[in-house]
Amino acid sequence: KLMNDSDSRWAYIQKRRNRIQFIIFSSVILFLFSCNKKCDIELAQNDFLIFGHFYGECFGEGCVETFKLTSDKLFEDLNDNYTGTDFNFIELEDDAFEQVEDLIDYFPNQLLNESEAILGCPDCADQGGLLIQYSENGTLQSWRIDQSQSSVPDYLHEFMDKVNEKIYLINN
């Protein structure tokens, strides 16, 4: 009888161990694949997203538009520099911020792992380009993206549409 108790106890321990291993394995798999398309990226206190468009063969105020989105404010660049450098941001009204505050929700996580800073050939054929800069914890990443969606990865299309939509909303 002592042998049976020991065997059944051992079987119970093995079953329990297998369940725990299954739960741990399942949890790891769920965690790894929960962000397969895009994860929520949030703008913390000192983080920001700079977004804008640029068109070289263009005249007027709308040729270069650049904005800076923080967790609670929206700014517009006054310099309108085609190269996407030398910014001079001024704060915009709260209603402009409210129109674009959700843009970060469309930011594709895959862009953070992109090895290239230039995607496609921005403005090479007068189609324009997008400037995107993302700063998180003081680390700045920057991209220039072709406006022609056939020239860039599919994962960018929805975000590109949203960037263009938000620029339009701010300007109208």
C-alpha positions in Angstrom: 0.0 0.0 0.0 2.9 2.4 0.7 4.0 1.9 -2.9 0.6 2.9 -4.3 0.4 6.1 -2.3 3.9 7.0 -3.5 3.0 6.2 -7.1 -0.2 8.2 -7.0 1.5 11.1 -5.3 4.2 11.1 -8.0 1.6 11.0 -10.8 -0.2 13.9 -9.1 3.0 16.0 -8.9 3.8 15.2 -12.6 0.3 16.3 -13.7 0.6 19.5 -11.7 4.0 20.2 -13.1 2.8 19.6 -16.7 -0.1 22.0 -16.1 2.2 24.7 -14.8 4.6 24.3 -17.7 1.6 24.5 -20.1 0.4 27.7 -18.5 3.8 29.3 -18.5 4.4 28.3 -22.2 0.9 29.6 -23.2 1.5 32.9 -21.4 4.9 33.4 -23.1 3.3 32.7 -26.6 0.5 35.1 -25.9 2.9 37.8 -24.8 5.1 37.4 -27.9 2.3 37.4 -30.4 0.1 40.0 -28.8 2.0 42.8 -30.5 2.3 41.2 -34.0 0.7 44.2 -35.8 1.1 47.2 -33.6 1.3 47.8 -29.9 0.1 50.9 -28.2 2.9 53.5 -28.1 2.2 56.3 -25.7 3.8 59.7 -25.4 5.2 60.0 -21.9 6.0 63.4 -20.3 9.1 64.2 -22.4 8.4 62.0 -25.4 7.2 63.5 -28.7 6.2 62.7 -32.3 7.1 65.1 -35.0 5.1 64.7 -38.2 4.8 66.7 -41.4 4.9 66.7 -45.2 7.3 68.3 -47.7 6.9 69.1 -51.4 9.9 70.5 -53.3 8.2 71.7 -56.5 5.7 73.8 -54.7 4.9 77.4 -53.8 3.1 78.6 -50.8 2.6 78.0 -47.1 1.4 74.4 -47.4 4.5 73.1 -49.1 6.3 72.2 -45.9 4.2 71.6 -42.8 5.7 70.2 -39.6 4.1 69.6 -36.2 5.2 68.3 -32.9 2.8 66.3 -30.8 3.5 65.8 -27.1 1.3 64.1 -24.5 -0.7 67.2 -23.9 0.2 69.9 -26.6 0.6 70.4 -30.3 3.2 72.7 -31.8 3.7 74.0 -35.3 7.1 74.7 -36.9 7.4 78.3 -38.2 10.6 77.7 -40.2 9.1 75.3 -42.8 12.5 73.9 -43.6 12.4 71.3 -46.4 15.3 69.3 -44.9 13.3 68.7 -41.7 15.9 70.4 -39.4 16.2 73.7 -37.6 12.7 73.7 -36.1 11.1 76.7 -34.4 7.9 75.4 -32.8 5.1 77.5 -31.4 2.2 76.1 -29.3 -1.2 75.7 -31.1 -4.6 76.0 -29.6 -6.1 73.1 -27.6 -8.7 72.4 -30.3 -5.9 71.6 -32.8 -4.3 69.2 -30.2 -7.7 67.5 -29.7 -7.9 66.9 -33.5 -4.6 65.0 -33.6 -4.0 63.6 -30.1 -4.8 60.1 -31.3 -2.2 60.1 -34.1 0.2 58.2 -31.9 -2.3 55.3 -31.7 -1.7 54.7 -35.5 2.1 54.8 -35.2 3.3 51.4 -36.5 5.6 49.6 -34.0 7.4 48.1 -37.0 8.8 51.5 -37.9 10.9 51.5 -34.7 12.8 48.5 -36.0 13.2 49.9 -39.6 16.9 49.8 -40.6 16.5 52.5 -43.2 15.9 56.2 -42.4 14.6 56.9 -45.9 11.8 54.8 -47.1 11.1 54.9 -50.8 12.3 58.0 -52.7 10.5 60.9 -50.9 9.7 63.7 -53.3 11.9 62.3 -56.1 9.1 62.6 -58.6 7.4 65.6 -57.0 5.0 63.4 -55.1 6.2 64.7 -51.8 7.4 63.0 -48.6 6.5 62.7 -45.0 8.9 63.6 -42.1 8.4 61.5 -39.0 10.5 61.7 -35.8 9.8 59.9 -32.7 11.5 60.6 -29.4 11.2 58.2 -26.5 13.2 58.7 -23.2 15.5 61.1 -25.0 16.2 58.7 -27.9 15.3 60.2 -31.3 14.5 58.2 -34.4 13.8 59.9 -37.7 12.4 58.8 -41.1 11.6 60.4 -44.4 8.9 58.5 -46.1 7.8 58.5 -49.8 4.2 59.7 -50.2 3.7 57.1 -52.9 2.4 54.1 -51.0 3.5 51.7 -53.7 7.1 52.6 -52.8 6.9 51.8 -49.1 6.0 48.8 -46.9 2.3 48.0 -46.4 2.5 48.4 -42.7 3.0 52.2 -43.2 -0.1 52.9 -45.3 -2.6 53.4 -42.5 -0.2 55.6 -40.6 0.6 57.7 -43.7 -3.1 58.2 -44.4 -3.6 59.4 -40.8 -0.6 61.8 -40.9 -2.0 63.4 -44.1 -5.5 63.5 -42.6 -4.2 65.2 -39.4 -2.2 67.8 -41.4 -5.3 68.6 -43.4 -7.4 68.9 -40.2 -5.0 71.3 -38.6 -4.8 73.5 -41.7 -8.5 73.7 -42.4 
